Amino acid sequence: RIFINSAGLNSDKVAKMIGLAKDEYKLKYCKGDYLRVHPNKAKLINRLVYPVPKNGGAGLGIHATPDLAGGLRLGPDDEYVERIDYNVDASKIKFFYESVRGFLPFINLEDLSQDMAGIRPKLQGPGENFRDFIIRDETHNGFPGFINFIGIESPGLTSALSIARIVKKIVIDLKRDRTAY
């Protein structure tokens, strides 16, 4: 049997349930809020617009993302949190405005409203060096057939086909190794 742990925000907990309580697997939750831009201004942007990222940030910085309905979102920001909470804090509107006015000068404070939030599963905490996500066959740790996906965040979805190829190879190798004895 093969078990693939792709439990997202709970992938570290699933690994711990089977006895893999490694510090390197402990996830930190990084919340990202998004704001909606008023439709009159949203129509002025039809592609992604990114700022120059700041050193030490947990993400790429607040950027502009058009959606399929013709709207425009700004975000995400990055805030490490202890628990999962998808409420968008209205007090962040001024911070978002200050963050984007240098590269989106046509946006006014009153053009922004709360939209949505997401949580990114990060392997590094605030102020720590970046750590890439983990895709690992845990046979060497005494768990044959257990494959961990831990800390898969953006660009995890963008990388889905490449990740699938890696996992396919791991599964083929596991099946081959089992038939060898």
Coordinates of N, CA and C in Angstrom, one line a residue:
R1 N 0.8 -1.2 0.0 CA 0.0 0.0 0.0 C 0.9 1.2 0.0
I2 N 0.3 2.3 -0.6 CA 1.0 3.6 -0.6 C 0.0 4.6 -0.1
F3 N 0.6 5.4 0.8 CA -0.2 6.5 1.4 C 0.5 7.8 1.1
I4 N -0.3 8.7 0.5 CA 0.3 10.0 0.2 C -0.4 11.1 1.1
N5 N 0.4 11.7 1.9 CA 0.0 12.7 2.9 C 0.0 14.0 2.1
S6 N -1.1 14.4 1.7 CA -1.3 15.8 1.0 C -2.4 16.6 1.8
A7 N -2.3 16.6 3.1 CA -3.3 17.2 3.9 C -3.2 18.7 4.1
G8 N -2.4 19.3 3.3 CA -2.3 20.8 3.3 C -1.9 21.4 4.7
L9 N -2.8 22.2 5.2 CA -2.5 22.8 6.5 C -2.4 21.9 7.7
N10 N -2.8 20.6 7.5 CA -2.7 19.6 8.5 C -1.7 18.5 8.2
S11 N -0.9 18.7 7.1 CA 0.1 17.7 6.7 C 1.1 17.3 7.8
D12 N 1.5 18.3 8.6 CA 2.5 18.0 9.7 C 1.8 17.2 10.8
K13 N 0.5 17.5 11.0 CA -0.2 16.7 12.0 C -0.4 15.2 11.6
V14 N -0.7 15.0 10.3 CA -0.9 13.7 9.8 C 0.5 12.9 9.9
A15 N 1.6 13.6 9.5 CA 2.9 12.9 9.7 C 3.2 12.6 11.2
K16 N 2.8 13.5 12.0 CA 3.0 13.2 13.5 C 2.1 12.1 14.0
M17 N 0.9 11.9 13.4 CA 0.0 10.8 13.8 C 0.7 9.4 13.6
I18 N 1.5 9.3 12.6 CA 2.2 8.0 12.3 C 3.5 7.9 13.0
G19 N 4.0 9.0 13.7 CA 5.2 8.9 14.4 C 6.3 9.7 13.8
L20 N 6.0 10.5 12.8 CA 7.1 11.4 12.2 C 6.9 12.8 12.8
A21 N 7.3 13.0 14.0 CA 7.2 14.3 14.7 C 8.5 15.1 14.6
K22 N 8.9 15.3 13.4 CA 10.2 16.1 13.1 C 10.0 17.6 13.2
D23 N 10.9 18.3 13.8 CA 10.8 19.7 13.9 C 10.8 20.3 12.5
E24 N 11.5 19.7 11.5 CA 11.5 20.3 10.2 C 10.2 20.2 9.5
Y25 N 9.3 19.4 10.0 CA 7.9 19.2 9.4 C 6.9 20.1 10.0
K26 N 7.2 20.8 11.1 CA 6.3 21.7 11.8 C 5.9 22.9 11.0
L27 N 4.6 23.0 10.7 CA 4.1 24.1 9.8 C 3.9 25.3 10.7
K28 N 4.1 26.5 10.0 CA 3.7 27.8 10.6 C 2.6 28.3 9.7
Y29 N 1.6 28.9 10.2 CA 0.5 29.4 9.4 C 0.7 30.9 9.1
C30 N 0.7 31.2 7.8 CA 0.9 32.6 7.4 C -0.4 33.0 6.6
K31 N -1.1 33.9 7.3 CA -2.4 34.4 6.7 C -2.1 35.5 5.7
G32 N -2.9 35.4 4.6 CA -2.9 36.4 3.6 C -4.2 37.0 3.3
D33 N -4.4 38.3 3.6 CA -5.7 38.9 3.3 C -5.7 39.5 1.9
Y34 N -6.9 39.5 1.3 CA -7.1 40.2 0.0 C -8.1 41.2 0.1
L35 N -7.9 42.3 -0.6 CA -9.0 43.4 -0.7 C -9.5 43.4 -2.2
R36 N -10.7 43.9 -2.3 CA -11.3 44.0 -3.6 C -11.2 45.5 -4.0
V37 N -10.9 45.7 -5.3 CA -10.8 47.1 -5.9 C -12.2 47.4 -6.5
H38 N -12.7 48.6 -6.3 CA -13.9 49.1 -6.9 C -13.9 48.8 -8.4
P39 N -15.1 48.3 -9.0 CA -15.1 48.0 -10.4 C -14.7 49.1 -11.3
N40 N -14.9 50.3 -11.0 CA -14.5 51.5 -11.9 C -13.0 51.5 -12.0
K41 N -12.2 51.1 -11.0 CA -10.8 51.1 -11.1 C -10.3 49.7 -11.5
A42 N -11.0 48.7 -11.2 CA -10.6 47.3 -11.6 C -10.4 47.1 -13.1
K43 N -11.2 47.8 -13.9 CA -11.2 47.7 -15.3 C -9.9 48.3 -15.9
L44 N -9.1 49.0 -15.1 CA -7.9 49.6 -15.6 C -6.7 48.6 -15.7
I45 N -6.9 47.5 -15.0 CA -5.8 46.5 -15.0 C -6.3 45.2 -15.6
N46 N -5.5 44.6 -16.5 CA -5.9 43.3 -17.1 C -4.9 42.3 -17.0
R47 N -3.9 42.5 -16.2 CA -2.8 41.5 -16.0 C -2.3 41.6 -14.6
L48 N -1.5 40.6 -14.1 CA -0.9 40.7 -12.8 C 0.1 41.8 -12.7
V49 N 0.1 42.5 -11.6 CA 1.1 43.6 -11.4 C 1.7 43.4 -10.0
Y50 N 3.0 43.2 -10.0 CA 3.8 42.9 -8.8 C 4.7 44.1 -8.4
P51 N 4.9 44.3 -7.1 CA 5.9 45.3 -6.7 C 7.2 44.6 -6.6
V52 N 8.3 45.3 -6.4 CA 9.6 44.7 -6.1 C 9.5 44.1 -4.7
P53 N 9.7 42.8 -4.5 CA 9.6 42.2 -3.2 C 10.6 42.8 -2.2
K54 N 10.1 42.8 -1.0 CA 11.0 43.3 0.1 C 11.8 42.2 0.7
N55 N 13.0 42.4 1.1 CA 13.8 41.4 1.8 C 13.2 41.0 3.1
G56 N 13.2 39.7 3.3 CA 12.7 39.2 4.6 C 11.2 39.0 4.7
G57 N 10.5 39.4 3.6 CA 9.0 39.2 3.6 C 8.7 37.7 3.5
A58 N 7.5 37.4 3.9 CA 7.0 36.0 3.8 C 6.4 35.7 2.5
G59 N 6.3 36.7 1.6 CA 5.6 36.5 0.3 C 6.2 37.4 -0.7
L60 N 5.5 37.6 -1.8 CA 6.0 38.4 -2.9 C 5.6 39.9 -2.7
G61 N 4.9 40.2 -1.7 CA 4.3 41.5 -1.5 C 2.9 41.6 -2.1
I62 N 2.2 42.7 -1.6 CA 0.8 42.9 -2.1 C 0.9 43.2 -3.6
H63 N 0.1 42.4 -4.4 CA 0.1 42.6 -5.8 C -1.3 42.7 -6.3
A64 N -1.5 43.0 -7.6 CA -2.8 43.1 -8.2 C -3.0 41.9 -9.0
T65 N -4.2 41.3 -8.8 CA -4.6 40.1 -9.6 C -6.0 40.2 -10.1
P66 N -6.1 40.3 -11.5 CA -7.4 40.3 -12.1 C -8.1 39.0 -11.9
D67 N -9.4 38.9 -11.7 CA -10.1 37.6 -11.6 C -10.9 37.4 -12.9
L68 N -11.5 36.2 -13.0 CA -12.2 35.8 -14.2 C -13.5 36.6 -14.4
A69 N -14.0 37.2 -13.4 CA -15.3 37.9 -13.4 C -15.0 39.4 -13.8
G70 N -13.8 39.8 -14.1 CA -13.5 41.1 -14.4 C -13.1 42.0 -13.2
G71 N -13.1 41.4 -12.0 CA -12.7 42.2 -10.8 C -11.2 42.2 -10.6
L72 N -10.8 42.9 -9.6 CA -9.4 43.0 -9.3 C -9.2 42.9 -7.8
R73 N -8.3 42.0 -7.4 CA -8.0 41.8 -6.0 C -6.6 42.4 -5.7
L74 N -6.3 42.9 -4.5 CA -5.0 43.2 -4.1 C -4.7 42.3 -2.9
G75 N -3.5 41.8 -2.9 CA -3.0 40.9 -1.9 C -2.1 39.8 -2.4
P76 N -1.7 38.9 -1.6 CA -2.0 38.9 -0.2 C -0.9 39.6 0.6
D77 N -1.3 40.0 1.8 CA -0.3 40.5 2.8 C 0.3 39.2 3.4
D78 N 1.1 39.3 4.4 CA 1.5 38.1 5.2 C 1.6 38.4 6.6
E79 N 0.9 37.6 7.4 CA 0.9 37.7 8.8 C 0.9 36.3 9.4
Y80 N 1.9 36.0 10.2 CA 2.0 34.7 10.9 C 0.9 34.7 12.0
V81 N 0.2 33.6 12.0 CA -0.9 33.5 13.0 C -0.8 32.1 13.7
E82 N -1.4 32.0 14.9 CA -1.3 30.7 15.6 C -2.5 29.8 15.2
R83 N -3.6 30.4 14.8 CA -4.7 29.6 14.4 C -5.3 30.0 13.1
I84 N -6.1 29.1 12.5 CA -6.7 29.4 11.2 C -7.9 30.3 11.4
D85 N -7.9 31.4 10.7 CA -8.9 32.4 10.8 C -9.0 33.1 9.4
Y86 N -10.2 33.0 8.8 CA -10.3 33.5 7.4 C -11.0 34.9 7.4
N87 N -11.2 35.5 8.6 CA -11.8 36.9 8.6 C -10.8 37.9 8.1
V88 N -11.2 38.8 7.3 CA -10.4 39.9 6.7 C -10.5 41.1 7.6
D89 N -9.4 41.6 8.1 CA -9.4 42.7 9.0 C -9.5 44.0 8.3
A90 N -10.6 44.8 8.5 CA -10.9 46.0 7.8 C -9.8 47.1 8.1
S91 N -9.2 46.9 9.3 CA -8.2 47.9 9.7 C -6.9 47.9 8.8
K92 N -6.8 46.8 7.9 CA -5.7 46.7 7.0 C -5.8 47.5 5.7
I93 N -7.0 48.1 5.5 CA -7.3 48.8 4.2 C -6.2 49.9 4.0
K94 N -5.9 50.7 5.0 CA -5.0 51.8 4.8 C -3.6 51.2 4.5
F95 N -3.2 50.1 5.2 CA -1.9 49.5 4.9 C -1.8 49.0 3.4
F96 N -2.9 48.4 3.0 CA -2.9 48.0 1.6 C -2.8 49.2 0.6
Y97 N -3.5 50.2 0.9 CA -3.5 51.4 0.1 C -2.0 52.0 0.0
E98 N -1.4 52.1 1.2 CA 0.0 52.6 1.2 C 0.9 51.7 0.5
S99 N 0.7 50.4 0.5 CA 1.5 49.4 -0.2 C 1.5 49.4 -1.7
V100 N 0.3 49.8 -2.2 CA 0.1 49.8 -3.7 C 0.1 51.1 -4.4
R101 N 0.0 52.2 -3.6 CA -0.1 53.5 -4.3 C 1.1 53.9 -5.1
G102 N 2.2 53.3 -4.8 CA 3.4 53.6 -5.6 C 3.4 53.0 -7.0
F103 N 2.8 51.8 -7.1 CA 2.7 51.2 -8.5 C 1.3 51.2 -9.1
L104 N 0.3 51.6 -8.3 CA -1.0 51.7 -8.8 C -1.6 53.1 -8.3
P105 N -1.0 54.2 -8.9 CA -1.3 55.5 -8.4 C -2.8 56.0 -8.6
F106 N -3.5 55.3 -9.4 CA -4.9 55.7 -9.7 C -5.9 55.1 -8.6
I107 N -5.4 54.3 -7.7 CA -6.3 53.7 -6.7 C -6.3 54.6 -5.5
N108 N -7.6 54.9 -5.0 CA -7.8 55.7 -3.8 C -8.2 54.8 -2.7
L109 N -8.1 55.3 -1.5 CA -8.4 54.5 -0.3 C -9.8 54.0 -0.3
E110 N -10.8 54.9 -0.8 CA -12.2 54.5 -0.8 C -12.5 53.5 -1.9
D111 N -11.5 53.1 -2.8 CA -11.7 52.1 -3.8 C -11.6 50.7 -3.2
L112 N -11.1 50.6 -2.0 CA -10.8 49.3 -1.4 C -11.8 48.8 -0.4
S113 N -12.1 47.5 -0.5 CA -13.0 46.8 0.5 C -12.5 45.4 0.8
Q114 N -12.9 44.9 1.9 CA -12.5 43.5 2.3 C -13.0 42.5 1.3
D115 N -12.2 41.5 1.1 CA -12.6 40.4 0.1 C -12.5 39.1 0.8
M116 N -11.3 38.5 0.8 CA -11.1 37.1 1.3 C -9.8 37.0 2.0
A117 N -9.6 35.8 2.6 CA -8.3 35.5 3.2 C -7.9 34.1 3.0
G118 N -6.7 33.7 3.0 CA -6.2 32.4 2.9 C -5.1 32.1 3.9
I119 N -4.8 30.9 4.1 CA -3.7 30.5 5.0 C -2.6 29.7 4.2
R120 N -1.4 30.1 4.2 CA -0.3 29.4 3.6 C 0.4 28.6 4.6
P121 N 0.7 27.3 4.3 CA 1.5 26.4 5.2 C 2.9 26.6 5.0
K122 N 3.6 27.3 5.9 CA 5.1 27.6 5.7 C 5.9 26.7 6.6
L123 N 7.1 26.4 6.1 CA 8.0 25.6 6.9 C 8.9 26.5 7.7
Q124 N 9.0 27.8 7.3 CA 9.9 28.8 8.1 C 8.9 29.7 8.8
G125 N 9.4 30.2 9.9 CA 8.7 31.1 10.7 C 9.1 32.5 10.4
P126 N 8.6 33.5 11.1 CA 9.0 34.9 10.9 C 10.5 35.1 11.1
G127 N 11.1 35.8 10.2 CA 12.5 36.1 10.3 C 13.4 35.0 10.0
E128 N 12.9 33.8 9.7 CA 13.8 32.6 9.3 C 14.0 32.6 7.8
N129 N 15.1 31.9 7.4 CA 15.4 31.8 6.0 C 14.3 30.9 5.3
F130 N 14.1 31.2 4.0 CA 13.1 30.4 3.3 C 13.4 28.9 3.3
R131 N 12.4 28.1 3.4 CA 12.6 26.7 3.3 C 11.5 26.2 2.3
D132 N 12.0 25.5 1.3 CA 11.1 24.9 0.2 C 10.3 23.8 0.8
F133 N 9.2 23.5 0.1 CA 8.3 22.4 0.5 C 9.0 21.1 0.5
I134 N 8.4 20.1 1.2 CA 9.0 18.8 1.3 C 8.1 17.8 0.5
I135 N 8.7 17.0 -0.4 CA 8.1 15.9 -1.0 C 9.1 14.7 -0.8
R136 N 8.6 13.8 0.1 CA 9.6 12.8 0.6 C 9.0 11.4 0.7
D137 N 9.7 10.4 0.2 CA 9.3 9.0 0.5 C 9.9 8.7 1.9
E138 N 9.1 8.3 2.8 CA 9.5 8.1 4.2 C 10.0 6.7 4.5
T139 N 10.4 5.9 3.5 CA 10.9 4.5 3.7 C 12.1 4.6 4.6
H140 N 13.0 5.5 4.3 CA 14.3 5.6 5.1 C 14.0 6.0 6.6
N141 N 12.8 6.4 6.9 CA 12.5 6.7 8.3 C 11.6 5.6 8.9
G142 N 11.5 4.5 8.2 CA 10.8 3.3 8.7 C 9.3 3.3 8.4
F143 N 8.9 4.0 7.4 CA 7.5 4.1 6.9 C 7.5 3.8 5.4
P144 N 7.7 2.6 5.0 CA 7.7 2.3 3.6 C 6.3 2.5 3.0
G145 N 6.2 3.2 1.8 CA 5.0 3.4 1.2 C 4.3 4.7 1.6
F146 N 4.9 5.5 2.6 CA 4.4 6.7 3.1 C 5.1 7.9 2.4
I147 N 4.4 8.7 1.6 CA 5.0 9.8 0.9 C 4.4 11.1 1.5
N148 N 5.3 12.0 2.0 CA 4.8 13.2 2.6 C 4.9 14.4 1.6
F149 N 3.9 15.2 1.6 CA 3.9 16.5 1.0 C 3.7 17.5 2.2
I150 N 4.7 18.2 2.5 CA 4.6 19.1 3.7 C 5.0 20.5 3.3
G151 N 4.2 21.5 3.6 CA 4.5 22.9 3.3 C 4.3 23.3 1.9
I152 N 3.4 22.6 1.2 CA 3.2 22.9 -0.2 C 2.3 24.2 -0.2
E153 N 3.0 25.3 -0.6 CA 2.3 26.6 -0.8 C 2.5 27.0 -2.2
S154 N 2.1 28.3 -2.5 CA 2.4 28.8 -3.8 C 3.9 28.7 -4.0
P155 N 4.4 28.2 -5.1 CA 3.7 27.9 -6.3 C 3.3 26.4 -6.4
G156 N 2.9 25.8 -5.3 CA 2.5 24.4 -5.4 C 1.4 24.1 -6.4
L157 N 0.4 24.9 -6.6 CA -0.6 24.7 -7.6 C 0.0 24.9 -9.0
T158 N 0.8 25.9 -9.2 CA 1.5 26.1 -10.4 C 2.4 24.9 -10.8
S159 N 3.0 24.3 -9.8 CA 3.9 23.2 -10.0 C 3.2 21.9 -10.0
A160 N 1.9 21.8 -9.9 CA 1.2 20.5 -9.8 C 1.6 19.4 -10.7
L161 N 1.8 19.8 -12.0 CA 2.2 18.8 -13.0 C 3.6 18.2 -12.7
S162 N 4.5 19.1 -12.4 CA 5.9 18.7 -12.0 C 5.9 17.9 -10.8
I163 N 5.1 18.3 -9.8 CA 5.0 17.5 -8.5 C 4.4 16.1 -8.8
A164 N 3.4 16.1 -9.7 CA 2.8 14.8 -10.1 C 3.9 13.8 -10.7
R165 N 4.7 14.4 -11.5 CA 5.8 13.6 -12.2 C 6.7 13.0 -11.1
I166 N 7.1 13.8 -10.1 CA 8.0 13.4 -9.1 C 7.3 12.3 -8.3
V167 N 6.1 12.5 -7.9 CA 5.4 11.4 -7.1 C 5.2 10.2 -7.9
K168 N 4.9 10.3 -9.2 CA 4.8 9.1 -10.0 C 6.1 8.3 -10.0
K169 N 7.2 9.0 -10.1 CA 8.5 8.3 -10.1 C 8.7 7.6 -8.7
I170 N 8.3 8.3 -7.6 CA 8.5 7.7 -6.3 C 7.6 6.4 -6.2
V171 N 6.4 6.5 -6.6 CA 5.4 5.4 -6.6 C 6.0 4.2 -7.4
I172 N 6.4 4.5 -8.6 CA 7.0 3.4 -9.5 C 8.2 2.8 -8.8
D173 N 9.1 3.6 -8.2 CA 10.2 3.1 -7.5 C 9.8 2.2 -6.3
L174 N 8.8 2.7 -5.5 CA 8.4 1.9 -4.4 C 7.8 0.5 -4.8
K175 N 7.0 0.5 -5.9 CA 6.4 -0.7 -6.4 C 7.5 -1.7 -6.9
R176 N 8.5 -1.1 -7.6 CA 9.6 -1.9 -8.1 C 10.4 -2.5 -7.0
D177 N 10.7 -1.7 -6.0 CA 11.5 -2.2 -4.9 C 10.8 -3.3 -4.1
R178 N 9.5 -3.2 -4.0 CA 8.7 -4.3 -3.3 C 8.7 -5.6 -4.0
T179 N 8.7 -5.5 -5.4 CA 8.7 -6.8 -6.1 C 10.1 -7.4 -6.2
A180 N 11.1 -6.7 -5.8 CA 12.4 -7.2 -5.8 C 12.7 -8.2 -4.7
Y181 N 11.9 -8.3 -3.7 CA 12.1 -9.3 -2.6 C 10.8 -9.9 -2.2

